[in-house]
CSV table of C-alpha atoms and ligand atoms in Angstrom, one decimal:
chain,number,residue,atom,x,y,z
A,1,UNK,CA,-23.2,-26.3,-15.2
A,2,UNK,CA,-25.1,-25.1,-12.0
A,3,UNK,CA,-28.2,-23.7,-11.3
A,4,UNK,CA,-29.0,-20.6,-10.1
A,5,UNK,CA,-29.5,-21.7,-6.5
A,6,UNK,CA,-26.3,-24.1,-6.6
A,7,UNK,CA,-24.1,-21.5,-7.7
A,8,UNK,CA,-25.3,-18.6,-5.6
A,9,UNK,CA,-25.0,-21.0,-2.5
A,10,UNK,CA,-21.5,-22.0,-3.8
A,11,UNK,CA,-20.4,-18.8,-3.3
A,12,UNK,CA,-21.7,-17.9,-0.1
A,13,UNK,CA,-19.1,-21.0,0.8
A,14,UNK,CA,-16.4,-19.8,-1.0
A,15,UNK,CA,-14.1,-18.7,2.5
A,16,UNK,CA,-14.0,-22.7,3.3
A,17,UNK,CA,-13.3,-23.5,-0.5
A,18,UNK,CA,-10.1,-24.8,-1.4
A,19,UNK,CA,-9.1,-21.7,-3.6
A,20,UNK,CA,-7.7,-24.9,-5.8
A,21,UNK,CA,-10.6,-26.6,-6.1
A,22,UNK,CA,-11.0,-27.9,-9.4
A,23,UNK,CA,-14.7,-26.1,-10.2
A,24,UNK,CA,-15.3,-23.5,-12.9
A,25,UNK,CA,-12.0,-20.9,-12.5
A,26,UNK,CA,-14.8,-18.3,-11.3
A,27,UNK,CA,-15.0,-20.2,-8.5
A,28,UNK,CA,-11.3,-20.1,-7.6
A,29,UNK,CA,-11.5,-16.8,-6.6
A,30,UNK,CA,-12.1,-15.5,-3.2
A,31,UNK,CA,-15.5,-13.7,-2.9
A,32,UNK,CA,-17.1,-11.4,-0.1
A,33,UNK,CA,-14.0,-8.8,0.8
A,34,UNK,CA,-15.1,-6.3,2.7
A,35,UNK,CA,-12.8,-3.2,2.4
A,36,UNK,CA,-12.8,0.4,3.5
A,37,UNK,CA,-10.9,3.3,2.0
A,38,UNK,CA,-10.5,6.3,4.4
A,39,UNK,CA,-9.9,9.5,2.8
A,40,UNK,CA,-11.9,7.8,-0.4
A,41,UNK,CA,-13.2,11.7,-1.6
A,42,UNK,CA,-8.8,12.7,-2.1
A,43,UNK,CA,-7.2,12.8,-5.1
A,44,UNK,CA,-6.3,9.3,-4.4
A,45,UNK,CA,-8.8,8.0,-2.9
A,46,UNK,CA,-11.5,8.9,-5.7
A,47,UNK,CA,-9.4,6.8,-8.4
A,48,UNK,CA,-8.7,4.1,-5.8
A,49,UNK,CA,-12.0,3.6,-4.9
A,50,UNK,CA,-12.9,3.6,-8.7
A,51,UNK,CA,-10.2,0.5,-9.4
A,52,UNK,CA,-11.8,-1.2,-6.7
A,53,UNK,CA,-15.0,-1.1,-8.1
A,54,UNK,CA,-13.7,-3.1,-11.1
A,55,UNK,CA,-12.7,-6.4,-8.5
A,56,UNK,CA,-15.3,-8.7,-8.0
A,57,UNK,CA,-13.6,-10.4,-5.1
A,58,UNK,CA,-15.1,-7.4,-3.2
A,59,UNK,CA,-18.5,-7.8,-1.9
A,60,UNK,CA,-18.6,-4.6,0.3
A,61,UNK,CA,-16.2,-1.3,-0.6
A,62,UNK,CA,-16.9,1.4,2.6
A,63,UNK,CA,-15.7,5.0,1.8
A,64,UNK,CA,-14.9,7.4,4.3
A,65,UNK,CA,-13.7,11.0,4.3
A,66,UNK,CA,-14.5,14.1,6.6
A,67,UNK,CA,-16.2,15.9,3.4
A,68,UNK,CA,-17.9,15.3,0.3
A,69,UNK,CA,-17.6,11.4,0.1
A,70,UNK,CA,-21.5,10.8,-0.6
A,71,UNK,CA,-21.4,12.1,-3.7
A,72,UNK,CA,-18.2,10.0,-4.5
A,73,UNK,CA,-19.9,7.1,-3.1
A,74,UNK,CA,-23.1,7.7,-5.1
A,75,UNK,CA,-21.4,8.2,-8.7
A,76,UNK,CA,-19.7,4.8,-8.0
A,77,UNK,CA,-22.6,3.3,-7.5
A,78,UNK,CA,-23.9,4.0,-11.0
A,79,UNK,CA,-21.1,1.6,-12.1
A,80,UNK,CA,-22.1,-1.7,-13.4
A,81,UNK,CA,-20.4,-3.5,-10.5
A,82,UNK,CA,-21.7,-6.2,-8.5
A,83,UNK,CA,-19.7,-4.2,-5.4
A,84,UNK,CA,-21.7,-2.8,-3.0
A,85,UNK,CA,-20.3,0.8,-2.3
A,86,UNK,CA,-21.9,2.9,1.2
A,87,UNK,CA,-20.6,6.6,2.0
A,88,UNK,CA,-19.5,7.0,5.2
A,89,UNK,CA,-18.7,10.3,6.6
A,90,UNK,CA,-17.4,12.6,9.8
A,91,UNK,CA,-15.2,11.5,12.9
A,92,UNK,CA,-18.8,9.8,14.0
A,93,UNK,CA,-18.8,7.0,10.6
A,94,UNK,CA,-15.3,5.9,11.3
A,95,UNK,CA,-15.8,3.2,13.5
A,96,UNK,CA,-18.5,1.9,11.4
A,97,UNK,CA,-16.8,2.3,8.1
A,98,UNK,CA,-13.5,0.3,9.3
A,99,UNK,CA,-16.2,-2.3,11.5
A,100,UNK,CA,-15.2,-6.0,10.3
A,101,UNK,CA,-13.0,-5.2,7.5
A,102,UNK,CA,-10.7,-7.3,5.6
A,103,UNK,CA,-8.5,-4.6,4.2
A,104,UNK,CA,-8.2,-0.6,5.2
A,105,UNK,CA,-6.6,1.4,3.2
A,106,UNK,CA,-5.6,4.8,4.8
A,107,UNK,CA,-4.9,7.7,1.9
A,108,UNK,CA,-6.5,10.3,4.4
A,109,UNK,CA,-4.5,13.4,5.1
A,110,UNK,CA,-2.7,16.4,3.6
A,111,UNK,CA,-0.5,16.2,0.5
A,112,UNK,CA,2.6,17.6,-0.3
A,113,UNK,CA,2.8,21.3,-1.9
A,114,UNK,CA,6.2,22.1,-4.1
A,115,UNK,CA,9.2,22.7,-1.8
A,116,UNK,CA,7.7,20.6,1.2
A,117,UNK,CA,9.3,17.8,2.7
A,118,UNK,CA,7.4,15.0,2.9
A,119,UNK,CA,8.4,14.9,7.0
A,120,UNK,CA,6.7,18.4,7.3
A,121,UNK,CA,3.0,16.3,6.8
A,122,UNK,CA,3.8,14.2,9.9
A,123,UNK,CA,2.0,16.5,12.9
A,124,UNK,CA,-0.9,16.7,10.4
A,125,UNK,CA,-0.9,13.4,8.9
A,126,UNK,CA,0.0,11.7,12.5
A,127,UNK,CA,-3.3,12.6,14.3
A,128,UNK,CA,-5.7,11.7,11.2
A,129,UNK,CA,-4.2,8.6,11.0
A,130,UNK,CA,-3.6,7.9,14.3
A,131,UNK,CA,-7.8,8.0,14.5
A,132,UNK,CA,-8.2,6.0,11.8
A,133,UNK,CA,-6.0,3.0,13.4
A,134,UNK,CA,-7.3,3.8,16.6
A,135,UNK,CA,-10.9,2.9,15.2
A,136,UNK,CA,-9.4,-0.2,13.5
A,137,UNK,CA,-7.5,-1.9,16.7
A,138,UNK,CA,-11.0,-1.2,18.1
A,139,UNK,CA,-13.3,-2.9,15.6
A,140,UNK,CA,-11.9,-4.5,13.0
A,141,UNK,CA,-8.0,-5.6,15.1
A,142,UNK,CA,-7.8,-8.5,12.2
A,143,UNK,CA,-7.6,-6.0,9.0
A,144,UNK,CA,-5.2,-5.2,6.8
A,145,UNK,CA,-3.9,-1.9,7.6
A,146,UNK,CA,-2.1,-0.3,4.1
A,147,UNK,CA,-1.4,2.9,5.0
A,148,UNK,CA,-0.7,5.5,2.1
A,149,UNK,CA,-0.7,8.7,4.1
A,150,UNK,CA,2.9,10.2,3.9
A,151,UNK,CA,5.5,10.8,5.4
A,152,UNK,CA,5.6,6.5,5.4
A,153,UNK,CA,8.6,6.5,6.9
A,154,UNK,CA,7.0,7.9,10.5
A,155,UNK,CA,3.7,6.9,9.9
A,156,UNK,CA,4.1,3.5,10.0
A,157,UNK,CA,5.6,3.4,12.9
A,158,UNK,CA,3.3,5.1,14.5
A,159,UNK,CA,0.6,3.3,13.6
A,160,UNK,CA,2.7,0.1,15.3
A,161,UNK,CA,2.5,2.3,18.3
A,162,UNK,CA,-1.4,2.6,18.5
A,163,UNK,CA,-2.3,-0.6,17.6
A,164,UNK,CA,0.0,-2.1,20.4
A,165,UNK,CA,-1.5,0.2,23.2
A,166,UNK,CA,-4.6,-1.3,22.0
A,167,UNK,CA,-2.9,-4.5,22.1
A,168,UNK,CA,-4.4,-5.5,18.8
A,169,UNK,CA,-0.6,-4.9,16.9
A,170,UNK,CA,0.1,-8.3,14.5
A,171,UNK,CA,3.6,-7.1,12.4
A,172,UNK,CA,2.1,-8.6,9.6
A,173,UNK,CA,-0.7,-7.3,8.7
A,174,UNK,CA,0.5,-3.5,9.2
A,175,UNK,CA,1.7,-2.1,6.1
A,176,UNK,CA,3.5,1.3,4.5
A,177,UNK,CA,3.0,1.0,0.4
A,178,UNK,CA,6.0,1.7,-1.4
A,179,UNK,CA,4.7,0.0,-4.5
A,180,UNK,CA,4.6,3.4,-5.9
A,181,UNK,CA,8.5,3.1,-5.9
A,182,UNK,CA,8.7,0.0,-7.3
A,183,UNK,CA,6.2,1.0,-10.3
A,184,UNK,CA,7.9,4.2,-11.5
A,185,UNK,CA,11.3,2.1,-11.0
A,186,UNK,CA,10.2,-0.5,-13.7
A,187,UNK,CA,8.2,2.3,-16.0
A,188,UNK,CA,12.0,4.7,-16.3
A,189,UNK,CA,14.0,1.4,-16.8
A,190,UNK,CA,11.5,-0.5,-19.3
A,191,UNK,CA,11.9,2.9,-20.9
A,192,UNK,CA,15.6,3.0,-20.8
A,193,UNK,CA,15.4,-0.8,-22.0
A,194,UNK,CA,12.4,0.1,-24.5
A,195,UNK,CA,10.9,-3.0,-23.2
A,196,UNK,CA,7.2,-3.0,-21.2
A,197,UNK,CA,7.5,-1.9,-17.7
A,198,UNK,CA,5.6,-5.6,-17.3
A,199,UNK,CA,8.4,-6.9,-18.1
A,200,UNK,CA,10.7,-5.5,-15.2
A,201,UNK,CA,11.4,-6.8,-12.2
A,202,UNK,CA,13.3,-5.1,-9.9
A,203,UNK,CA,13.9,-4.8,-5.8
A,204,UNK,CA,12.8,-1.4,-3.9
A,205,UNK,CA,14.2,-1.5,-0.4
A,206,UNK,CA,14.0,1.0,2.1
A,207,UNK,CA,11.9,3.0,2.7
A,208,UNK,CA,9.5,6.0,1.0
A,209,UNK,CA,11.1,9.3,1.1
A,210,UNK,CA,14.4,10.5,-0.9
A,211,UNK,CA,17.4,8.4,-0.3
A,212,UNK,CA,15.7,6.1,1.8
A,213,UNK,CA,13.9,4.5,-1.7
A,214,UNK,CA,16.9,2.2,-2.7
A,215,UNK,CA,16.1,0.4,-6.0
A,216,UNK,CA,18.8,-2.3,-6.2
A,217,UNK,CA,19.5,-2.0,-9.7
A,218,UNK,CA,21.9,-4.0,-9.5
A,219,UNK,CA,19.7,-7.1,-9.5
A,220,UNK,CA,17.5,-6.2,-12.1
A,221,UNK,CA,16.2,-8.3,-14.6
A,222,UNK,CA,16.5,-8.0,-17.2
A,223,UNK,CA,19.8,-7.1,-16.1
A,224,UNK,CA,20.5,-3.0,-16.5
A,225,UNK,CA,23.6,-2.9,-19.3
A,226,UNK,CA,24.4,0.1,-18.8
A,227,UNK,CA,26.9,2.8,-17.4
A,228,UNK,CA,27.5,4.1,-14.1
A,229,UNK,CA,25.7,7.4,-14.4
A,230,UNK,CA,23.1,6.3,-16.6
A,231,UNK,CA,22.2,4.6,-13.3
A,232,UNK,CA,22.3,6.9,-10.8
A,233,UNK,CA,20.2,8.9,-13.2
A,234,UNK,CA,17.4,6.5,-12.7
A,235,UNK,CA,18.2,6.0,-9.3
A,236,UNK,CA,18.0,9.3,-9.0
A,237,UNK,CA,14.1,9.9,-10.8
A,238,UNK,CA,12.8,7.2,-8.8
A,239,UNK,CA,13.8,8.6,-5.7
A,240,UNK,CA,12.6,11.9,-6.5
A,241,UNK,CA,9.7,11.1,-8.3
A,242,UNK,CA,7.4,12.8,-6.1
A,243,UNK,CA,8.6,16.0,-6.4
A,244,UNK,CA,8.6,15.6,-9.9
A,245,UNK,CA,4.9,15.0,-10.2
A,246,UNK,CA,4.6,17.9,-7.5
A,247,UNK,CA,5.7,20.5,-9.8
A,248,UNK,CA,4.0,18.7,-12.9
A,249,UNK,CA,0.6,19.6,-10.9
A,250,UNK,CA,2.1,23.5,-10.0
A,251,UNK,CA,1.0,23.3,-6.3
A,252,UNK,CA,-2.1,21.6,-7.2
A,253,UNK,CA,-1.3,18.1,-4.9
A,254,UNK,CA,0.9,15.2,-5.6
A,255,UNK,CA,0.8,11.9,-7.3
A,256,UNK,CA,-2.7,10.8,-7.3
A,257,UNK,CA,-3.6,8.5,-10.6
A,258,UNK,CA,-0.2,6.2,-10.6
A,259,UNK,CA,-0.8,6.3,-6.5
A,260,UNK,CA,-4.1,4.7,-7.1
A,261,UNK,CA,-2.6,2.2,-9.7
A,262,UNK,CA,0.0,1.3,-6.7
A,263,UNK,CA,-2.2,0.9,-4.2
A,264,UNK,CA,-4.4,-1.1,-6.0
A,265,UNK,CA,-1.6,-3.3,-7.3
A,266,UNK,CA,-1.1,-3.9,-3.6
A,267,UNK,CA,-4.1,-4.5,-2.6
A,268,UNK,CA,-4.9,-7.3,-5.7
A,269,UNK,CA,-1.9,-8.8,-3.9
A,270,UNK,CA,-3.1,-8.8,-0.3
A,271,UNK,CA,-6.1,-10.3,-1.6
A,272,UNK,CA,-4.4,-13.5,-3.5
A,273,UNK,CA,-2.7,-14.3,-0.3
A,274,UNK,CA,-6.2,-13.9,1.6
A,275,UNK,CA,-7.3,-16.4,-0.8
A,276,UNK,CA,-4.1,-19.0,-0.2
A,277,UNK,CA,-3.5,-18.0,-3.4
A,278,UNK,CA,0.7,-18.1,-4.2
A,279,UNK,CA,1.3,-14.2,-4.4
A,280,UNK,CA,3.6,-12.4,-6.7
A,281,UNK,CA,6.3,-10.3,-4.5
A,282,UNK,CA,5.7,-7.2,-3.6
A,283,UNK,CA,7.7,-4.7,-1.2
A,284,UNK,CA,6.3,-2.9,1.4
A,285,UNK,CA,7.4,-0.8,4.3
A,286,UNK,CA,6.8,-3.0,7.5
A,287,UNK,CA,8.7,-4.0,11.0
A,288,UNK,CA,11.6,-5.9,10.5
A,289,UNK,CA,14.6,-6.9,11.5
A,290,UNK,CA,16.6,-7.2,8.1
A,291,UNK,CA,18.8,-4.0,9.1
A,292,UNK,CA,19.3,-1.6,12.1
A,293,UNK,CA,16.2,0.0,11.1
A,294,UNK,CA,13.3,-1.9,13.0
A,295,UNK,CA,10.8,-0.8,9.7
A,296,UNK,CA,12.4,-1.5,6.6
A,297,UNK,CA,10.7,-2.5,2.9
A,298,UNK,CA,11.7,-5.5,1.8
A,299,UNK,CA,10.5,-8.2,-1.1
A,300,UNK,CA,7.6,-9.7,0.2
A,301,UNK,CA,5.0,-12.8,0.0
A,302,UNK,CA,1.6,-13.0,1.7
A,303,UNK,CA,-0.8,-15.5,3.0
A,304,UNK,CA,-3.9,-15.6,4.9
A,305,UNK,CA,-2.5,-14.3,7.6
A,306,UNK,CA,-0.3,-11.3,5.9
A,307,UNK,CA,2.6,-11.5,5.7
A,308,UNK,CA,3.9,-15.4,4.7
A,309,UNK,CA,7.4,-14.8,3.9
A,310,UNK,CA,9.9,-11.7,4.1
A,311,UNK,CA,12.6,-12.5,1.5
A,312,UNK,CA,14.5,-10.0,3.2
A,313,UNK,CA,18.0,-8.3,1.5
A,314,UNK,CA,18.7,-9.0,-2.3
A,315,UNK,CA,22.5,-9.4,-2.7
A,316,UNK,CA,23.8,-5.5,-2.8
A,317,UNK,CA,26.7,-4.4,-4.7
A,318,UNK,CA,28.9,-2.2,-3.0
A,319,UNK,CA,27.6,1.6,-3.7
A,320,UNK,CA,23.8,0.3,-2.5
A,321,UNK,CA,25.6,-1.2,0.7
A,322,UNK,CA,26.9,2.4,1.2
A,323,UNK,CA,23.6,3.6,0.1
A,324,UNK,CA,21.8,0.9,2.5
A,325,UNK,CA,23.8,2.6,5.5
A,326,UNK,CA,22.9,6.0,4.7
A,327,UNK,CA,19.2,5.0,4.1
A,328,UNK,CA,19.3,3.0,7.3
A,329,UNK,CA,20.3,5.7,9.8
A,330,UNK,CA,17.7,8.4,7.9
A,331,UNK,CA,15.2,5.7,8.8
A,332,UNK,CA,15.9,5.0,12.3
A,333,UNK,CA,15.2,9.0,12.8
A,334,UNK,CA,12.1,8.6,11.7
A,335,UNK,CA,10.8,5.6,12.6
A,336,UNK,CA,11.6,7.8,16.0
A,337,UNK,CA,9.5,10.5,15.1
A,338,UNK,CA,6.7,8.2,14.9
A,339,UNK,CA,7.4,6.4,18.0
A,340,UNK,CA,7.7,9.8,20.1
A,341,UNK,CA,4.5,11.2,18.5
A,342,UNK,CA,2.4,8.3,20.8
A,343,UNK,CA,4.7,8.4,23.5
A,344,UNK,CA,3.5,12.3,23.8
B,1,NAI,N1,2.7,6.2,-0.2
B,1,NAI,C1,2.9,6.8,-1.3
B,1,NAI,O1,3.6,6.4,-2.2
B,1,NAI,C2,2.1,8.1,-1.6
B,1,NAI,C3,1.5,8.7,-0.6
B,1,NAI,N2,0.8,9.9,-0.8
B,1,NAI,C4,0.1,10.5,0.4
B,1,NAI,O2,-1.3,10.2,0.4
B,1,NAI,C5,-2.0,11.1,1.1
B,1,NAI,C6,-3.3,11.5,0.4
B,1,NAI,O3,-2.9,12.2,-0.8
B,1,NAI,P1,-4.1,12.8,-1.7
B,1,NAI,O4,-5.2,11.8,-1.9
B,1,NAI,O5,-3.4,13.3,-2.9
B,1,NAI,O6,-4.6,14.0,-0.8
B,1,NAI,P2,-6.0,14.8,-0.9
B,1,NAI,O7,-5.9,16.0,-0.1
B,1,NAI,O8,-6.5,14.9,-2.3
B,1,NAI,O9,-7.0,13.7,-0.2
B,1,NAI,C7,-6.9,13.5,1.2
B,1,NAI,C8,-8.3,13.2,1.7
B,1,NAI,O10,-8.2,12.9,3.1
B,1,NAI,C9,-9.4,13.4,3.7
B,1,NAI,N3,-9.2,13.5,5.1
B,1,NAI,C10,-8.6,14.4,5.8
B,1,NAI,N4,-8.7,14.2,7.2
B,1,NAI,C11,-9.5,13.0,7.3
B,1,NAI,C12,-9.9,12.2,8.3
B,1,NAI,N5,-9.7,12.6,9.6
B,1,NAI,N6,-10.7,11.2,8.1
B,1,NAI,C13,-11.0,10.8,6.8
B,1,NAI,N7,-10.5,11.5,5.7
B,1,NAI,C14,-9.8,12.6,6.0
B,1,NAI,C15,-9.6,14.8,3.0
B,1,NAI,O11,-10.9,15.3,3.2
B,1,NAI,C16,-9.3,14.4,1.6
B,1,NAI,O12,-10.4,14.0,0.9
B,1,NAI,C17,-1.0,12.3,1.4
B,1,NAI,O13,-0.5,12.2,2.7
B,1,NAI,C18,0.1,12.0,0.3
B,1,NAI,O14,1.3,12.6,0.7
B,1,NAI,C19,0.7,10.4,-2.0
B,1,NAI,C20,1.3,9.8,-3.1
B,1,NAI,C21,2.1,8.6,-2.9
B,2,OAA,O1,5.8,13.1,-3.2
B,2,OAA,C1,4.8,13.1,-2.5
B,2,OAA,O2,4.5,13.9,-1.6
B,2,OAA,C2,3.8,12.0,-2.8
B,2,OAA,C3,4.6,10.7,-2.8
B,2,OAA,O3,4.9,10.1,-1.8
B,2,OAA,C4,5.1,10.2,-4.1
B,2,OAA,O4,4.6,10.7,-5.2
B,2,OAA,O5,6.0,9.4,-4.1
């Protein structure tokens, strides 16, 4: 339909295209992302970094670790992938791995070993990312921050605190990922319904660490017919299903593979509403003001600018409203931690 020229100079024009415009559907899509991955050598990182390879809406994928990313960096680029993908490594490359990015996704830092609390990463965890955001507010302050580094639940907040002492802090475009939540929820009940896990749809709330991770079953569709215990059962797997991949892997890290799955389910999302596109919803642990907790995952849309719409609370029965209050309070002590970490 076009030449070579024509189309190639098409594309370089695709940020002031109507994402609707009615060319070839090709066309449609959003070119020239440029994302970084920090901690892309981790057990996350690697398969992350792999997915991402696959999306052509990325025209520059930056990976950055403190060890061994180059050779990460240089098996992905045998991949027959239009993506260009550059190593980046050391305290020294951060600034110029996050430099002008769209999207940064943060997996750096330790992971869990069996009968660990996910709160016992946060000194750790706190001050790698904390130099991660710190390099971010500084040269790239419009990203996408998706952080993936646990414990979420501090993190997060934390981050909020960095970016605003850099004064570069936007509520929506700083992100915890809890799609992992939301992905094991619909995998146990698609197998409890023996339907696909596709076909699921169902609300995670809360936030990303025990009872804080509040699938609201009771607005699942299709809708869970079944009894009471049946359902706390798979309340009960979602919200511990860290622990259970923990002692799958006998001390040898947590999830990794369905991680990367998650996060790149997240990301695909962040980049339709980059591209105006109308985004599915998608939870994920940001600030709000939808409970007592001021970070709280809720069902989410997204736009150019983030966050477009935060659906808020889906109606709750009355054992997740108890459950909502518990989760709440657990929150608010850690959305502390993260704040006093800064303040320190
Ligand atoms: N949000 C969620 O649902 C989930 C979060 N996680 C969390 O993700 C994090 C990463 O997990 P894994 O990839 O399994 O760990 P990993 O140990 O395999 O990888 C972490 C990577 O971070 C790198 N790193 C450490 N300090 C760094 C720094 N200052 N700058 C750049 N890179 C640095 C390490 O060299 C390593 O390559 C953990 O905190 C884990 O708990 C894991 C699963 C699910
Ligand atoms: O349990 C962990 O430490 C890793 C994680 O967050 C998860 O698998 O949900």
């Amino acid at each position: 339909m076009f030449g070579a020229k024509t189309t190639s100079l098409l594309l370089g024009k695709m940020n002031v295209f109507s994402c609707f415009h009615p060319m070839t559907r090709q066309l449609q899509l959003r070119r020239g992302f440029r994302v970084a991955v920090i901690g892309a050598a981790g057990g996350i990182g690697q398969p992350l970094s792999l997915l991402l390879m696959k999306d052509q809406r990325i025209k520059e994928l930056r990976l950055h670790d403190v060890q061994n990313v180059k050779g990460v960096a240089a098996d992905l680029s045998h991949v027959s992938s239009p993506v260009s993908v550059q190593a980046m490594q050391g305290p020294d490359q951060i600034e110029k791995a996050v430099e002008c990015c769209d999207v940064v996704v943060i997996t750096a830092g330790l992971a869990r070993k069996p009968g660990m609390t996910r709160e016992q990463l946060f000194e750790v965890n706190a001050t790698i990312v904390c130099g991660a955001v710190s390099a971010i507010a500084k040269k790239s302050p419009e990203a996408m921050i998706v952080i993936v580094t646990n414990p979420v639940n501090s993190i997060v907040p934390m981050a909020a605190e960095v970016l605003k002492r850099n004064n570069t802090y936007d509520p929506k475009r700083l992100f915890g990922v809890t799609t992992l939540d939301c992905v094991r929820a619909e995998r146990f009940i698609g197998e409890f319904l023996n339907i696909s896990p596709t076909m699921v749809k169902i609300p995670v709330i809360g936030g990303h660490a025990g009872t804080t991770i509040l699938p609201i079953m009771s607005q699942c569709k299709p809708p869970m017919k079944a009894g009471r215990e049946c359902i706390a059962s798979i309340i009960k797997r979602v919200q511990t299903g860290g622990e259970e991949i923990i002692q799958a892997k006998e001390g040898k890290g947590s999830a990794t593979l369905s991680m990367a799955f998650s996060a790149n389910r997240f990301v695909d999302v962040l980049f339709r509403g980059l591209s105006g596109e109308k985004t599915p919803i998608e939870p994920a642990y940001v600030e709000s003001s939808v409970t007592d907790a001021c970070f709280f995952a809720t069902p989410l849309s997204f736009g150019p600018k983030g966050i477009a719409t935060n659906h808020g609370l889906p109606r709750l029965d009355k054992s997740e409203e108890d459950a909502m209050k518990v989760a709440v309070k657990e929150l608010q002590r850690s959305i502390q931690l993260g704040v006093d970490f800064v303040k320190k």
